[in-house]
mmCIF file with all atom_site columns, C-alpha atoms in Angstrom:
data_model
loop_
_atom_site.group_PDB
_atom_site.id
_atom_site.type_symbol
_atom_site.label_atom_id
_atom_site.label_alt_id
_atom_site.label_comp_id
_atom_site.label_asym_id
_atom_site.label_entity_id
_atom_site.label_seq_id
_atom_site.pdbx_PDB_ins_code
_atom_site.Cartn_x
_atom_site.Cartn_y
_atom_site.Cartn_z
_atom_site.occupancy
_atom_site.B_iso_or_equiv
_atom_site.pdbx_formal_charge
_atom_site.auth_seq_id
_atom_site.auth_comp_id
_atom_site.auth_asym_id
_atom_site.auth_atom_id
_atom_site.pdbx_PDB_model_num
ATOM 1   C CA . UNK D 1 1   ? 173.797 -138.592 99.732  1.00 0.00 ? 1   UNK D CA 1
ATOM 2   C CA . UNK D 1 2   ? 172.367 -138.724 103.236 1.00 0.00 ? 2   UNK D CA 1
ATOM 3   C CA . UNK D 1 3   ? 169.238 -136.873 104.285 1.00 0.00 ? 3   UNK D CA 1
ATOM 4   C CA . UNK D 1 4   ? 169.555 -135.449 107.766 1.00 0.00 ? 4   UNK D CA 1
ATOM 5   C CA . UNK D 1 5   ? 167.523 -133.940 110.568 1.00 0.00 ? 5   UNK D CA 1
ATOM 6   C CA . UNK D 1 6   ? 168.195 -130.544 109.015 1.00 0.00 ? 6   UNK D CA 1
ATOM 7   C CA . UNK D 1 7   ? 166.571 -131.699 105.761 1.00 0.00 ? 7   UNK D CA 1
ATOM 8   C CA . UNK D 1 8   ? 163.499 -132.875 107.672 1.00 0.00 ? 8   UNK D CA 1
ATOM 9   C CA . UNK D 1 9   ? 163.259 -129.502 109.391 1.00 0.00 ? 9   UNK D CA 1
ATOM 10  C CA . UNK D 1 10  ? 163.599 -127.699 106.050 1.00 0.00 ? 10  UNK D CA 1
ATOM 11  C CA . UNK D 1 11  ? 160.707 -129.729 104.610 1.00 0.00 ? 11  UNK D CA 1
ATOM 12  C CA . UNK D 1 12  ? 158.584 -129.023 107.673 1.00 0.00 ? 12  UNK D CA 1
ATOM 13  C CA . UNK D 1 13  ? 159.333 -125.318 107.415 1.00 0.00 ? 13  UNK D CA 1
ATOM 14  C CA . UNK D 1 14  ? 157.912 -125.281 103.869 1.00 0.00 ? 14  UNK D CA 1
ATOM 15  C CA . UNK D 1 15  ? 154.738 -126.837 105.279 1.00 0.00 ? 15  UNK D CA 1
ATOM 16  C CA . UNK D 1 16  ? 154.424 -124.078 107.853 1.00 0.00 ? 16  UNK D CA 1
ATOM 17  C CA . UNK D 1 17  ? 155.532 -125.893 110.985 1.00 0.00 ? 17  UNK D CA 1
ATOM 18  C CA . UNK D 1 18  ? 157.047 -122.808 112.607 1.00 0.00 ? 18  UNK D CA 1
ATOM 19  C CA . UNK D 1 19  ? 158.677 -124.741 115.440 1.00 0.00 ? 19  UNK D CA 1
ATOM 20  C CA . UNK D 1 20  ? 160.641 -126.711 112.852 1.00 0.00 ? 20  UNK D CA 1
ATOM 21  C CA . UNK D 1 21  ? 162.642 -123.625 112.003 1.00 0.00 ? 21  UNK D CA 1
ATOM 22  C CA . UNK D 1 22  ? 163.757 -123.427 115.624 1.00 0.00 ? 22  UNK D CA 1
ATOM 23  C CA . UNK D 1 23  ? 164.382 -127.188 115.717 1.00 0.00 ? 23  UNK D CA 1
ATOM 24  C CA . UNK D 1 24  ? 161.728 -127.755 118.365 1.00 0.00 ? 24  UNK D CA 1
ATOM 25  C CA . UNK D 1 25  ? 159.928 -130.734 116.866 1.00 0.00 ? 25  UNK D CA 1
ATOM 26  C CA . UNK D 1 26  ? 158.776 -133.001 119.681 1.00 0.00 ? 26  UNK D CA 1
ATOM 27  C CA . UNK D 1 27  ? 159.939 -136.587 119.790 1.00 0.00 ? 27  UNK D CA 1
ATOM 28  C CA . UNK D 1 28  ? 157.305 -139.084 118.662 1.00 0.00 ? 28  UNK D CA 1
ATOM 29  C CA . UNK D 1 29  ? 156.059 -141.384 121.364 1.00 0.00 ? 29  UNK D CA 1
ATOM 30  C CA . UNK D 1 30  ? 154.190 -144.664 121.735 1.00 0.00 ? 30  UNK D CA 1
ATOM 31  C CA . UNK D 1 31  ? 152.822 -146.189 118.574 1.00 0.00 ? 31  UNK D CA 1
ATOM 32  C CA . UNK D 1 32  ? 154.278 -143.533 116.298 1.00 0.00 ? 32  UNK D CA 1
ATOM 33  C CA . UNK D 1 33  ? 157.783 -144.179 117.630 1.00 0.00 ? 33  UNK D CA 1
ATOM 34  C CA . UNK D 1 34  ? 157.284 -147.881 116.893 1.00 0.00 ? 34  UNK D CA 1
ATOM 35  C CA . UNK D 1 35  ? 156.473 -147.311 113.196 1.00 0.00 ? 35  UNK D CA 1
ATOM 36  C CA . UNK D 1 36  ? 159.345 -144.928 112.414 1.00 0.00 ? 36  UNK D CA 1
ATOM 37  C CA . UNK D 1 37  ? 161.575 -147.818 111.195 1.00 0.00 ? 37  UNK D CA 1
ATOM 38  C CA . UNK D 1 38  ? 158.725 -149.019 108.956 1.00 0.00 ? 38  UNK D CA 1
ATOM 39  C CA . UNK D 1 39  ? 158.283 -145.549 107.449 1.00 0.00 ? 39  UNK D CA 1
ATOM 40  C CA . UNK D 1 40  ? 162.061 -145.362 106.959 1.00 0.00 ? 40  UNK D CA 1
ATOM 41  C CA . UNK D 1 41  ? 161.918 -148.750 105.200 1.00 0.00 ? 41  UNK D CA 1
ATOM 42  C CA . UNK D 1 42  ? 159.223 -147.385 102.867 1.00 0.00 ? 42  UNK D CA 1
ATOM 43  C CA . UNK D 1 43  ? 161.433 -144.360 102.182 1.00 0.00 ? 43  UNK D CA 1
ATOM 44  C CA . UNK D 1 44  ? 164.311 -146.645 101.255 1.00 0.00 ? 44  UNK D CA 1
ATOM 45  C CA . UNK D 1 45  ? 162.071 -148.111 98.533  1.00 0.00 ? 45  UNK D CA 1
ATOM 46  C CA . UNK D 1 46  ? 160.497 -144.927 97.155  1.00 0.00 ? 46  UNK D CA 1
ATOM 47  C CA . UNK D 1 47  ? 163.552 -142.657 97.366  1.00 0.00 ? 47  UNK D CA 1
ATOM 48  C CA . UNK D 1 48  ? 166.172 -142.717 94.626  1.00 0.00 ? 48  UNK D CA 1
ATOM 49  C CA . UNK D 1 49  ? 169.038 -145.100 95.371  1.00 0.00 ? 49  UNK D CA 1
ATOM 50  C CA . UNK D 1 50  ? 171.414 -142.135 95.733  1.00 0.00 ? 50  UNK D CA 1
ATOM 51  C CA . UNK D 1 51  ? 169.620 -141.131 98.957  1.00 0.00 ? 51  UNK D CA 1
ATOM 52  C CA . UNK D 1 52  ? 170.603 -142.700 102.275 1.00 0.00 ? 52  UNK D CA 1
ATOM 53  C CA . UNK D 1 53  ? 167.586 -142.660 104.572 1.00 0.00 ? 53  UNK D CA 1
ATOM 54  C CA . UNK D 1 54  ? 168.144 -142.389 108.319 1.00 0.00 ? 54  UNK D CA 1
ATOM 55  C CA . UNK D 1 55  ? 165.652 -143.066 111.101 1.00 0.00 ? 55  UNK D CA 1
ATOM 56  C CA . UNK D 1 56  ? 166.543 -139.635 112.538 1.00 0.00 ? 56  UNK D CA 1
ATOM 57  C CA . UNK D 1 57  ? 165.426 -137.908 109.335 1.00 0.00 ? 57  UNK D CA 1
ATOM 58  C CA . UNK D 1 58  ? 162.161 -139.837 109.207 1.00 0.00 ? 58  UNK D CA 1
ATOM 59  C CA . UNK D 1 59  ? 161.517 -139.432 112.946 1.00 0.00 ? 59  UNK D CA 1
ATOM 60  C CA . UNK D 1 60  ? 161.914 -135.663 112.769 1.00 0.00 ? 60  UNK D CA 1
ATOM 61  C CA . UNK D 1 61  ? 159.760 -135.276 109.691 1.00 0.00 ? 61  UNK D CA 1
ATOM 62  C CA . UNK D 1 62  ? 156.950 -137.547 110.869 1.00 0.00 ? 62  UNK D CA 1
ATOM 63  C CA . UNK D 1 63  ? 156.931 -136.048 114.379 1.00 0.00 ? 63  UNK D CA 1
ATOM 64  C CA . UNK D 1 64  ? 156.775 -132.535 112.950 1.00 0.00 ? 64  UNK D CA 1
ATOM 65  C CA . UNK D 1 65  ? 154.108 -133.546 110.474 1.00 0.00 ? 65  UNK D CA 1
ATOM 66  C CA . UNK D 1 66  ? 151.814 -134.621 113.326 1.00 0.00 ? 66  UNK D CA 1
ATOM 67  C CA . UNK D 1 67  ? 151.764 -130.994 114.464 1.00 0.00 ? 67  UNK D CA 1
ATOM 68  C CA . UNK D 1 68  ? 149.949 -129.993 111.268 1.00 0.00 ? 68  UNK D CA 1
ATOM 69  C CA . UNK D 1 69  ? 147.209 -132.589 111.079 1.00 0.00 ? 69  UNK D CA 1
ATOM 70  C CA . UNK D 1 70  ? 145.327 -134.064 114.011 1.00 0.00 ? 70  UNK D CA 1
ATOM 71  C CA . UNK D 1 71  ? 144.660 -137.496 112.530 1.00 0.00 ? 71  UNK D CA 1
ATOM 72  C CA . UNK D 1 72  ? 148.026 -137.881 110.795 1.00 0.00 ? 72  UNK D CA 1
ATOM 73  C CA . UNK D 1 73  ? 149.638 -139.896 113.578 1.00 0.00 ? 73  UNK D CA 1
ATOM 74  C CA . UNK D 1 74  ? 146.762 -142.383 113.893 1.00 0.00 ? 74  UNK D CA 1
ATOM 75  C CA . UNK D 1 75  ? 146.560 -142.828 110.117 1.00 0.00 ? 75  UNK D CA 1
ATOM 76  C CA . UNK D 1 76  ? 150.276 -143.495 109.705 1.00 0.00 ? 76  UNK D CA 1
ATOM 77  C CA . UNK D 1 77  ? 150.286 -145.966 112.608 1.00 0.00 ? 77  UNK D CA 1
ATOM 78  C CA . UNK D 1 78  ? 147.228 -147.819 111.271 1.00 0.00 ? 78  UNK D CA 1
ATOM 79  C CA . UNK D 1 79  ? 148.527 -147.909 107.690 1.00 0.00 ? 79  UNK D CA 1
ATOM 80  C CA . UNK D 1 80  ? 151.935 -149.206 108.772 1.00 0.00 ? 80  UNK D CA 1
ATOM 81  C CA . UNK D 1 81  ? 150.331 -151.948 110.852 1.00 0.00 ? 81  UNK D CA 1
ATOM 82  C CA . UNK D 1 82  ? 148.390 -153.141 107.779 1.00 0.00 ? 82  UNK D CA 1
ATOM 83  C CA . UNK D 1 83  ? 151.596 -152.993 105.723 1.00 0.00 ? 83  UNK D CA 1
ATOM 84  C CA . UNK D 1 84  ? 153.433 -155.053 108.348 1.00 0.00 ? 84  UNK D CA 1
ATOM 85  C CA . UNK D 1 85  ? 150.609 -157.588 108.513 1.00 0.00 ? 85  UNK D CA 1
ATOM 86  C CA . UNK D 1 86  ? 150.746 -157.979 104.734 1.00 0.00 ? 86  UNK D CA 1
ATOM 87  C CA . UNK D 1 87  ? 154.537 -158.444 104.792 1.00 0.00 ? 87  UNK D CA 1
ATOM 88  C CA . UNK D 1 88  ? 154.239 -161.025 107.598 1.00 0.00 ? 88  UNK D CA 1
ATOM 89  C CA . UNK D 1 89  ? 151.550 -162.947 105.683 1.00 0.00 ? 89  UNK D CA 1
ATOM 90  C CA . UNK D 1 90  ? 153.647 -163.079 102.534 1.00 0.00 ? 90  UNK D CA 1
ATOM 91  C CA . UNK D 1 91  ? 157.209 -163.369 103.878 1.00 0.00 ? 91  UNK D CA 1
ATOM 92  C CA . UNK D 1 92  ? 156.889 -164.128 107.605 1.00 0.00 ? 92  UNK D CA 1
ATOM 93  C CA . UNK D 1 93  ? 158.645 -160.942 108.681 1.00 0.00 ? 93  UNK D CA 1
ATOM 94  C CA . UNK D 1 94  ? 157.908 -157.301 109.403 1.00 0.00 ? 94  UNK D CA 1
ATOM 95  C CA . UNK D 1 95  ? 158.197 -154.944 106.419 1.00 0.00 ? 95  UNK D CA 1
ATOM 96  C CA . UNK D 1 96  ? 161.230 -153.183 107.888 1.00 0.00 ? 96  UNK D CA 1
ATOM 97  C CA . UNK D 1 97  ? 163.097 -156.508 108.253 1.00 0.00 ? 97  UNK D CA 1
ATOM 98  C CA . UNK D 1 98  ? 162.732 -157.495 104.616 1.00 0.00 ? 98  UNK D CA 1
ATOM 99  C CA . UNK D 1 99  ? 165.413 -156.969 101.979 1.00 0.00 ? 99  UNK D CA 1
ATOM 100 C CA . UNK D 1 100 ? 164.668 -154.008 99.718  1.00 0.00 ? 100 UNK D CA 1
ATOM 101 C CA . UNK D 1 101 ? 163.562 -156.191 96.767  1.00 0.00 ? 101 UNK D CA 1
ATOM 102 C CA . UNK D 1 102 ? 160.931 -157.870 98.926  1.00 0.00 ? 102 UNK D CA 1
ATOM 103 C CA . UNK D 1 103 ? 159.787 -154.496 100.254 1.00 0.00 ? 103 UNK D CA 1
ATOM 104 C CA . UNK D 1 104 ? 159.313 -153.365 96.652  1.00 0.00 ? 104 UNK D CA 1
ATOM 105 C CA . UNK D 1 105 ? 157.316 -156.511 95.948  1.00 0.00 ? 105 UNK D CA 1
ATOM 106 C CA . UNK D 1 106 ? 155.053 -156.008 98.966  1.00 0.00 ? 106 UNK D CA 1
ATOM 107 C CA . UNK D 1 107 ? 154.262 -152.421 97.949  1.00 0.00 ? 107 UNK D CA 1
ATOM 108 C CA . UNK D 1 108 ? 153.743 -153.380 94.316  1.00 0.00 ? 108 UNK D CA 1
ATOM 109 C CA . UNK D 1 109 ? 151.426 -156.304 95.135  1.00 0.00 ? 109 UNK D CA 1
ATOM 110 C CA . UNK D 1 110 ? 149.403 -154.104 97.464  1.00 0.00 ? 110 UNK D CA 1
ATOM 111 C CA . UNK D 1 111 ? 148.884 -151.690 94.559  1.00 0.00 ? 111 UNK D CA 1
ATOM 112 C CA . UNK D 1 112 ? 150.463 -148.705 96.286  1.00 0.00 ? 112 UNK D CA 1
ATOM 113 C CA . UNK D 1 113 ? 152.365 -147.618 93.161  1.00 0.00 ? 113 UNK D CA 1
ATOM 114 C CA . UNK D 1 114 ? 149.225 -147.487 91.011  1.00 0.00 ? 114 UNK D CA 1
ATOM 115 C CA . UNK D 1 115 ? 146.857 -146.027 93.591  1.00 0.00 ? 115 UNK D CA 1
ATOM 116 C CA . UNK D 1 116 ? 145.531 -142.513 93.275  1.00 0.00 ? 116 UNK D CA 1
ATOM 117 C CA . UNK D 1 117 ? 146.329 -140.523 96.399  1.00 0.00 ? 117 UNK D CA 1
ATOM 118 C CA . UNK D 1 118 ? 143.256 -139.933 98.603  1.00 0.00 ? 118 UNK D CA 1
ATOM 119 C CA . UNK D 1 119 ? 143.103 -139.241 102.353 1.00 0.00 ? 119 UNK D CA 1
ATOM 120 C CA . UNK D 1 120 ? 139.800 -141.074 102.807 1.00 0.00 ? 120 UNK D CA 1
ATOM 121 C CA . UNK D 1 121 ? 140.015 -143.703 100.078 1.00 0.00 ? 121 UNK D CA 1
ATOM 122 C CA . UNK D 1 122 ? 141.008 -147.352 100.087 1.00 0.00 ? 122 UNK D CA 1
ATOM 123 C CA . UNK D 1 123 ? 144.031 -148.583 102.017 1.00 0.00 ? 123 UNK D CA 1
ATOM 124 C CA . UNK D 1 124 ? 146.232 -148.184 98.940  1.00 0.00 ? 124 UNK D CA 1
ATOM 125 C CA . UNK D 1 125 ? 145.023 -144.632 98.304  1.00 0.00 ? 125 UNK D CA 1
ATOM 126 C CA . UNK D 1 126 ? 145.497 -143.635 101.932 1.00 0.00 ? 126 UNK D CA 1
ATOM 127 C CA . UNK D 1 127 ? 148.934 -145.248 102.076 1.00 0.00 ? 127 UNK D CA 1
ATOM 128 C CA . UNK D 1 128 ? 149.899 -143.329 98.971  1.00 0.00 ? 128 UNK D CA 1
ATOM 129 C CA . UNK D 1 129 ? 148.596 -140.079 100.498 1.00 0.00 ? 129 UNK D CA 1
ATOM 130 C CA . UNK D 1 130 ? 149.861 -140.326 104.087 1.00 0.00 ? 130 UNK D CA 1
ATOM 131 C CA . UNK D 1 131 ? 153.092 -142.244 103.644 1.00 0.00 ? 131 UNK D CA 1
ATOM 132 C CA . UNK D 1 132 ? 154.466 -142.370 100.084 1.00 0.00 ? 132 UNK D CA 1
ATOM 133 C CA . UNK D 1 133 ? 153.532 -138.884 98.868  1.00 0.00 ? 133 UNK D CA 1
ATOM 134 C CA . UNK D 1 134 ? 154.429 -137.345 102.201 1.00 0.00 ? 134 UNK D CA 1
ATOM 135 C CA . UNK D 1 135 ? 157.872 -138.957 102.117 1.00 0.00 ? 135 UNK D CA 1
ATOM 136 C CA . UNK D 1 136 ? 158.410 -137.755 98.559  1.00 0.00 ? 136 UNK D CA 1
ATOM 137 C CA . UNK D 1 137 ? 157.392 -134.247 99.534  1.00 0.00 ? 137 UNK D CA 1
ATOM 138 C CA . UNK D 1 138 ? 159.770 -134.383 102.498 1.00 0.00 ? 138 UNK D CA 1
ATOM 139 C CA . UNK D 1 139 ? 162.624 -135.234 100.153 1.00 0.00 ? 139 UNK D CA 1
ATOM 140 C CA . UNK D 1 140 ? 161.936 -132.943 97.220  1.00 0.00 ? 140 UNK D CA 1
ATOM 141 C CA . UNK D 1 141 ? 161.091 -129.892 99.338  1.00 0.00 ? 141 UNK D CA 1
ATOM 142 C CA . UNK D 1 142 ? 164.674 -129.814 100.588 1.00 0.00 ? 142 UNK D CA 1
ATOM 143 C CA . UNK D 1 143 ? 167.927 -128.723 98.950  1.00 0.00 ? 143 UNK D CA 1
ATOM 144 C CA . UNK D 1 144 ? 169.186 -132.351 98.931  1.00 0.00 ? 144 UNK D CA 1
ATOM 145 C CA . UNK D 1 145 ? 166.120 -133.545 97.032  1.00 0.00 ? 145 UNK D CA 1
ATOM 146 C CA . UNK D 1 146 ? 166.184 -130.470 94.848  1.00 0.00 ? 146 UNK D CA 1
ATOM 147 C CA . UNK D 1 147 ? 169.754 -131.233 93.777  1.00 0.00 ? 147 UNK D CA 1
ATOM 148 C CA . UNK D 1 148 ? 168.619 -134.700 92.692  1.00 0.00 ? 148 UNK D CA 1
ATOM 149 C CA . UNK D 1 149 ? 166.119 -133.009 90.387  1.00 0.00 ? 149 UNK D CA 1
ATOM 150 C CA . UNK D 1 150 ? 168.516 -130.303 89.282  1.00 0.00 ? 150 UNK D CA 1
ATOM 151 C CA . UNK D 1 151 ? 166.672 -127.631 91.280  1.00 0.00 ? 151 UNK D CA 1
ATOM 152 C CA . UNK D 1 152 ? 169.065 -126.357 93.885  1.00 0.00 ? 152 UNK D CA 1
ATOM 153 C CA . UNK D 1 153 ? 166.554 -124.143 95.670  1.00 0.00 ? 153 UNK D CA 1
ATOM 154 C CA . UNK D 1 154 ? 163.141 -125.794 95.725  1.00 0.00 ? 154 UNK D CA 1
ATOM 155 C CA . UNK D 1 155 ? 160.123 -123.531 96.237  1.00 0.00 ? 155 UNK D CA 1
ATOM 156 C CA . UNK D 1 156 ? 159.946 -122.383 99.828  1.00 0.00 ? 156 UNK D CA 1
ATOM 157 C CA . UNK D 1 157 ? 163.689 -122.724 100.440 1.00 0.00 ? 157 UNK D CA 1
ATOM 158 C CA . UNK D 1 158 ? 165.500 -119.386 100.310 1.00 0.00 ? 158 UNK D CA 1
ATOM 159 C CA . UNK D 1 159 ? 168.938 -120.717 99.419  1.00 0.00 ? 159 UNK D CA 1
ATOM 160 C CA . UNK D 1 160 ? 170.842 -117.683 100.660 1.00 0.00 ? 160 UNK D CA 1
ATOM 161 C CA . UNK D 1 161 ? 172.587 -114.873 98.844  1.00 0.00 ? 161 UNK D CA 1
ATOM 162 C CA . UNK D 1 162 ? 175.015 -117.177 97.099  1.00 0.00 ? 162 UNK D CA 1
ATOM 163 C CA . UNK D 1 163 ? 172.203 -118.877 95.150  1.00 0.00 ? 163 UNK D CA 1
ATOM 164 C CA . UNK D 1 164 ? 170.674 -115.756 93.616  1.00 0.00 ? 164 UNK D CA 1
ATOM 165 C CA . UNK D 1 165 ? 174.009 -114.064 92.903  1.00 0.00 ? 165 UNK D CA 1
ATOM 166 C CA . UNK D 1 166 ? 175.297 -117.057 90.989  1.00 0.00 ? 166 UNK D CA 1
ATOM 167 C CA . UNK D 1 167 ? 172.324 -117.291 88.617  1.00 0.00 ? 167 UNK D CA 1
ATOM 168 C CA . UNK D 1 168 ? 170.979 -120.308 86.792  1.00 0.00 ? 168 UNK D CA 1
ATOM 169 C CA . UNK D 1 169 ? 173.297 -123.091 85.705  1.00 0.00 ? 169 UNK D CA 1
ATOM 170 C CA . UNK D 1 170 ? 172.948 -123.989 82.061  1.00 0.00 ? 170 UNK D CA 1
#
């Protein structure tokens, strides 16, 4: 199941990015544009295998997310550069260029999976907060992610008249 630009906009709308509803998220530029494939590569590791991650989805979500938090862009760029440096040291290639198993290994060895999420903590804690948890929120705050969990209309997503008329599936 592919996540699309529309899913990114739905997740942003639940965060309160009003322009996302109108589809007016600005394109990322400079350094942020350069790390979009790295963030997409992280998503391909942390998302369930049933989800096909596209750069367009990640680009729209990350670009919209920068509208909510002033330091978000700089943090994501800095964290992804450390991740890439670690991948290059271990495997001689950028994180995004590695096969998925090696990406998993890089994240695991860096302790990202065990780290407690904290915006001002260690690298691992910040990576968990700004990249991993944000990507997971972006997925599960949308109808596509909700369906994976068995929740067709996640909180913040209206779902339309068809959803409430049908009732709960048992």
